[in-house]
Short mmCIF file of C-alpha atoms in Angstrom, two decimals:
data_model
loop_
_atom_site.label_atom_id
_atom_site.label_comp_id
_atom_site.label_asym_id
_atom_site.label_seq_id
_atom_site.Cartn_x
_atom_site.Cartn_y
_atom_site.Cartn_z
CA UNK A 285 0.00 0.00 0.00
CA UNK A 286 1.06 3.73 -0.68
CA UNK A 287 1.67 5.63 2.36
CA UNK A 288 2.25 9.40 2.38
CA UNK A 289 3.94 10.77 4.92
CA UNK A 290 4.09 15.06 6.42
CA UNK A 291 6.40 15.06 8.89
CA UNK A 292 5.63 18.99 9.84
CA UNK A 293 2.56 19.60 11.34
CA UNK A 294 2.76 23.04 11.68
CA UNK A 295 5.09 25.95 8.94
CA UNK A 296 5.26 29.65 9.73
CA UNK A 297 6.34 32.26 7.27
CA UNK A 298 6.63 36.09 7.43
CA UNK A 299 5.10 37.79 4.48
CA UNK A 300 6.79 37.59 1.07
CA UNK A 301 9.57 34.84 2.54
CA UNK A 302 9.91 31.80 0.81
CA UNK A 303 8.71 28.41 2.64
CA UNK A 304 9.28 24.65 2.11
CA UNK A 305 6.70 21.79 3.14
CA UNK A 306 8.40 18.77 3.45
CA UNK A 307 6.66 15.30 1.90
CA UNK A 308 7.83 11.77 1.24
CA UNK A 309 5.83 8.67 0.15
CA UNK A 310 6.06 4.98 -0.39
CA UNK A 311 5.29 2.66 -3.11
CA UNK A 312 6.44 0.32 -4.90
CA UNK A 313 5.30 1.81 -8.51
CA UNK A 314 7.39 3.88 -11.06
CA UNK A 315 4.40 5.40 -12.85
CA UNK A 316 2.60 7.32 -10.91
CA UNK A 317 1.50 11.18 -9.85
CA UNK A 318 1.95 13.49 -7.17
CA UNK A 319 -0.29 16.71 -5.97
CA UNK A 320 -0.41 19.51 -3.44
CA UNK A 321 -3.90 20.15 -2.32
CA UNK A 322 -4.22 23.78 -0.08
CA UNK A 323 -7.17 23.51 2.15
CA UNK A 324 -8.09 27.58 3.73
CA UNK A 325 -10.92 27.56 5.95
CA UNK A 326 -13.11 27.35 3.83
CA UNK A 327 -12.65 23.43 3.63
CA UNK A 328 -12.39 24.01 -0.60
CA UNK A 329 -10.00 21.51 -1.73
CA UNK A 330 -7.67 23.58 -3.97
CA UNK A 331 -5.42 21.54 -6.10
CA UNK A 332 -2.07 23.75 -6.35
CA UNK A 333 0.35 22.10 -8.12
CA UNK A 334 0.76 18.32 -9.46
CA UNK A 335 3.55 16.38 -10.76
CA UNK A 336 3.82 13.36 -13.05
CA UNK A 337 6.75 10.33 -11.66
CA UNK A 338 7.76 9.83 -15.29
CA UNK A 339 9.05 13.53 -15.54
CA UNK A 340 12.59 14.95 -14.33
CA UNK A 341 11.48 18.39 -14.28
CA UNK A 342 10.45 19.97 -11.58
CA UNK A 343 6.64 21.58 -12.14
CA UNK A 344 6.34 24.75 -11.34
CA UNK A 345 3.24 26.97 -11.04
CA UNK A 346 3.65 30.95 -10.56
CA UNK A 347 5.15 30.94 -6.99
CA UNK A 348 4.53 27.67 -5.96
CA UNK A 349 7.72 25.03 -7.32
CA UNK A 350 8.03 21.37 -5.89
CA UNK A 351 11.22 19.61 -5.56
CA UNK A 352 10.84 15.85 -6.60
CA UNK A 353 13.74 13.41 -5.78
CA UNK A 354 12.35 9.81 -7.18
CA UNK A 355 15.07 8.39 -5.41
CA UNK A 356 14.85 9.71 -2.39
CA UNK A 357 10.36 9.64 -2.93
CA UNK A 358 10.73 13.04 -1.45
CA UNK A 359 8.45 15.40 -3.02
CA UNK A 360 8.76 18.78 -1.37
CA UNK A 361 7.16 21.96 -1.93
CA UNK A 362 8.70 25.80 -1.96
CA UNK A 363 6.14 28.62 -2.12
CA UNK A 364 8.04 31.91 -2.72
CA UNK A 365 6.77 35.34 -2.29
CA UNK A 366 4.42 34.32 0.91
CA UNK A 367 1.33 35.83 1.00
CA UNK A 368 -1.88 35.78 3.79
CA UNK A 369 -3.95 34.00 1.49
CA UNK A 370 -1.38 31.09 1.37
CA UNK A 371 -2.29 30.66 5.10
CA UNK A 372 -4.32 27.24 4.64
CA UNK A 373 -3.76 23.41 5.51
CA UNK A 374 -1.28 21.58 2.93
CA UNK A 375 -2.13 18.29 1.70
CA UNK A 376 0.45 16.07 -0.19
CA UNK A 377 -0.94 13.19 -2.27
CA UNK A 378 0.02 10.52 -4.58
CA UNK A 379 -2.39 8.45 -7.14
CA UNK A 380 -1.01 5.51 -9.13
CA UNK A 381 -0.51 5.79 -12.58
CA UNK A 382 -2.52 2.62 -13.39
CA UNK A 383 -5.75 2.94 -14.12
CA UNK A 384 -9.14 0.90 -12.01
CA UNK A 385 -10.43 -2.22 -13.49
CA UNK A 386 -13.22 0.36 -15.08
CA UNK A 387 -10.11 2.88 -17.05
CA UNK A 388 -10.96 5.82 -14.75
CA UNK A 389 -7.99 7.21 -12.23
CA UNK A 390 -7.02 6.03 -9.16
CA UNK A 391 -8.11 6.57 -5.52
CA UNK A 392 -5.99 9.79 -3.70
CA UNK A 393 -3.52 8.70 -0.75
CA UNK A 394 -3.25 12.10 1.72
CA UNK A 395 -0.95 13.02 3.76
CA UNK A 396 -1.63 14.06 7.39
CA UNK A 397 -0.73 17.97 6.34
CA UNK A 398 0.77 20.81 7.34
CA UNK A 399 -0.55 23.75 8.68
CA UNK A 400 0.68 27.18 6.81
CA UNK A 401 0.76 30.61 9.35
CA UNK A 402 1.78 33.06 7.40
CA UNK A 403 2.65 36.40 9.59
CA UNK A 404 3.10 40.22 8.66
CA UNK B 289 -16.54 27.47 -14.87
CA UNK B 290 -19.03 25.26 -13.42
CA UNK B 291 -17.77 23.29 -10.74
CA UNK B 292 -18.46 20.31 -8.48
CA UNK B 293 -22.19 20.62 -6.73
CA UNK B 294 -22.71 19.14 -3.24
CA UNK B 295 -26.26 18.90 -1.06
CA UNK B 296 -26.69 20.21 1.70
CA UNK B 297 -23.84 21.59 2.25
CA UNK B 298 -24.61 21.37 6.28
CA UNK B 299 -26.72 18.04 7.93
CA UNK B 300 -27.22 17.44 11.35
CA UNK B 301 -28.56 14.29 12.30
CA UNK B 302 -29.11 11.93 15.41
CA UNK B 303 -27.63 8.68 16.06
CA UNK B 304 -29.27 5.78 14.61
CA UNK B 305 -30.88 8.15 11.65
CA UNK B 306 -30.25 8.19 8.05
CA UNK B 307 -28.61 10.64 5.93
CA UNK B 308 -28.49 10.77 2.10
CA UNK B 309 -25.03 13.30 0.35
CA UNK B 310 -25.92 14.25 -3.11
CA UNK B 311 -22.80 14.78 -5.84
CA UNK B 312 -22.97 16.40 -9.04
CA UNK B 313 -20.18 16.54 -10.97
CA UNK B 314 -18.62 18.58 -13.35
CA UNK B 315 -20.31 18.45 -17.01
CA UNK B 316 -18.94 15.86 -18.98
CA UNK B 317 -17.26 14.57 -15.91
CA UNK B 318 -18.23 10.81 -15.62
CA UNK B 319 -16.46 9.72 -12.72
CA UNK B 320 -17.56 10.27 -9.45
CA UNK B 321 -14.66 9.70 -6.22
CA UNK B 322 -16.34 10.10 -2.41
CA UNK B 323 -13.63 11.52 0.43
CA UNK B 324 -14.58 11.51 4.36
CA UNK B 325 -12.22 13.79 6.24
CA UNK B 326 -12.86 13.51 9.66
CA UNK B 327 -12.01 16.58 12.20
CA UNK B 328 -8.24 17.67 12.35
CA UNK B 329 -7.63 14.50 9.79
CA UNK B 330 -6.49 14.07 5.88
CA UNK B 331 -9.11 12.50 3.69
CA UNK B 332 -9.73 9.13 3.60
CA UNK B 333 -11.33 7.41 0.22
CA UNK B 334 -14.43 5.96 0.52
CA UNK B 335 -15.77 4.62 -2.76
CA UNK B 336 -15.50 5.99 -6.57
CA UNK B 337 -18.06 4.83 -9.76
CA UNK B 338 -17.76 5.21 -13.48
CA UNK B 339 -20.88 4.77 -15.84
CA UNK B 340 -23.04 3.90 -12.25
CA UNK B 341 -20.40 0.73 -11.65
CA UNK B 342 -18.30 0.86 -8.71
CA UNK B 343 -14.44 1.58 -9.96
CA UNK B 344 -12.97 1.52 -6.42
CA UNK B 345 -13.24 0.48 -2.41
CA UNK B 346 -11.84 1.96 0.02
CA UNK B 347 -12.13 2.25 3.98
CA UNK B 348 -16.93 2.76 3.54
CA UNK B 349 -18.61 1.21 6.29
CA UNK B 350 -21.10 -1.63 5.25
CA UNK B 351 -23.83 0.78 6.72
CA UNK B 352 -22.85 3.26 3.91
CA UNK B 353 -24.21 2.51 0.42
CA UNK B 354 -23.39 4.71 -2.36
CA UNK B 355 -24.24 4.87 -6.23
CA UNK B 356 -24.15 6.62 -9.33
CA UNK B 357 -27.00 7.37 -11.64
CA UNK B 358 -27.57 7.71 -15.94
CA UNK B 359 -27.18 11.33 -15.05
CA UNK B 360 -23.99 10.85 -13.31
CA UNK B 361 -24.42 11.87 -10.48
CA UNK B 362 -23.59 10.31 -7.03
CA UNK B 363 -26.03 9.76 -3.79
CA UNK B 364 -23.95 8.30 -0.45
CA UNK B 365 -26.36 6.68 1.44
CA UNK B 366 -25.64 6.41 5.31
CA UNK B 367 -27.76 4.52 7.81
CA UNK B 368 -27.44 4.07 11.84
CA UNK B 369 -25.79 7.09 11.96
CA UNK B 370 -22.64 7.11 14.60
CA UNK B 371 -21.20 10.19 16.72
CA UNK B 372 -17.57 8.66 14.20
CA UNK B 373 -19.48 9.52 11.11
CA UNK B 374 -19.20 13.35 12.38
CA UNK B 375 -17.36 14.53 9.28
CA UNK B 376 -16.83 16.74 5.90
CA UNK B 377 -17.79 14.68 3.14
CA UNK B 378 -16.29 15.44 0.14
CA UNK B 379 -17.08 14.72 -3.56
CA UNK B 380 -14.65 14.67 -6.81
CA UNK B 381 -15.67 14.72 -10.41
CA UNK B 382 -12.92 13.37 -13.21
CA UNK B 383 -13.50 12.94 -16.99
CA UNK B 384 -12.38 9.50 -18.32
CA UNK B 385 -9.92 10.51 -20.45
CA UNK B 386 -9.65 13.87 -19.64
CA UNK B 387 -7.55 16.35 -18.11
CA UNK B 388 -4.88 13.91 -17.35
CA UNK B 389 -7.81 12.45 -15.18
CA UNK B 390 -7.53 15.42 -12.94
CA UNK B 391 -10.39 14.94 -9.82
CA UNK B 392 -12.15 18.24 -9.26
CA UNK B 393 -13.32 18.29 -5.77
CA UNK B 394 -16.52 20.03 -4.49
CA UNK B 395 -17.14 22.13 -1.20
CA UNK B 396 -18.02 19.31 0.93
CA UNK B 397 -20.74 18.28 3.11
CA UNK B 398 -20.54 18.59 6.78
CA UNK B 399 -22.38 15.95 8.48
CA UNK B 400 -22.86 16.24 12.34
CA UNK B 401 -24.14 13.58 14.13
CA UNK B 402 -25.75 14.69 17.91
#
């Protein structure tokens, strides 16, 4: 089974610094894909940035970047230029490439998160 | 862009009583995925259905039912309600192919149980 792991519960971050949420998984796949879900107060789901196993680079999406080491299954991600909306709960997740018995995507495996402060 | 729809968005219920979530997904989107996060917790994956057939199982109670209609969309059914079942009850929608099979998620239901 895939496991997911946050090992930070809790990030703080002064306005316009640059933070990094740690992540690392398990599994015993090569194909597969990896997300960052924010989560405000709202309770929204917001998918933020998403990366596919089979490529070396790095995605990258405005200020938000993730630094994936297959190797290491260390997926981590840097959000630069802080801002109080970034405050939120940050979800890591991984879905296997391979598809269900019916040809539609995989489950989601969450991490625990970690909790973004973001001060002035 | 229209997005994920989820009813009600609030339900409070006692224990022992029934409750019925309602999903509707994105248009064209004909895959529905069901996500309980519990309070202070990550979500867990209940059950997902593609063209009203179950695609996946995950960690649903046998007292929830769930299914998916011509329409596509989704109804979780949940009977002898528990204080446990206390929890935000997400919905996704993904498109088979689509999007790189991207799930969409909705706002949620939050289900209290007194």
């Amino acid at each position: 089974a895939q496991t997911v792991t946050q090992s930070q519960p809790e990030m703080s971050v002064q306005e316009a610094e640059t933070v990094t949420l740690s992540c690392t998984y398990d599994t015993s796949e090569s194909d597969y894909y990896l997300f960052w879900y924010k989560q405000p107060p709202s309770r929204q789901m917001i998918l933020v940035i998403r990366q596919e196993a089979y490529k070396q680079q790095n995605a990258t999406e405005n200020r938000f970047s993730v630094n994936f080491q297959k190797a290491a299954k260390s997926f981590s991600l840097k959000i630069s230029d802080s801002q109080l909306g970034d405050a939120a709960m940050y979800f890591c997740a991984y879905r296997r490439a391979l598809l269900t018995n019916t040809g539609t995507a995989s489950k989601l495996t969450f991490g625990t998160g970690t909790r973004l402060q973001v001060t002035l | 862009a229209a997005g994920v729809i989820q009813s009600p968005r609030h339900l409070i219920k006692e224990k022992r009583e029934t409750a019925t979530l309602k999903c509707y997904p994105i248009p064209r989107h004909d895959t529905v995925y069901w996500y309980q996060q519990g309070p202070g917790q990550d979500p867990q994956f209940l059950i997902s259905f593609y063209e009203k057939m179950q695609s996946d199982k995950g960690s649903i109670p046998d007292r929830f039912s769930a299914q998916q209609f011509s329409d596509y969309h989704s109804e979780l059914n949940m009977s002898s309600l528990e204080l446990g079942d206390s929890a935000l009850y997400f919905c996704a929608s993904s498109q088979k192919p689509g999007q790189g099979y991207e799930q969409y998620f909705g706002p949620g239901t939050r289900l209290t149980v007194t």
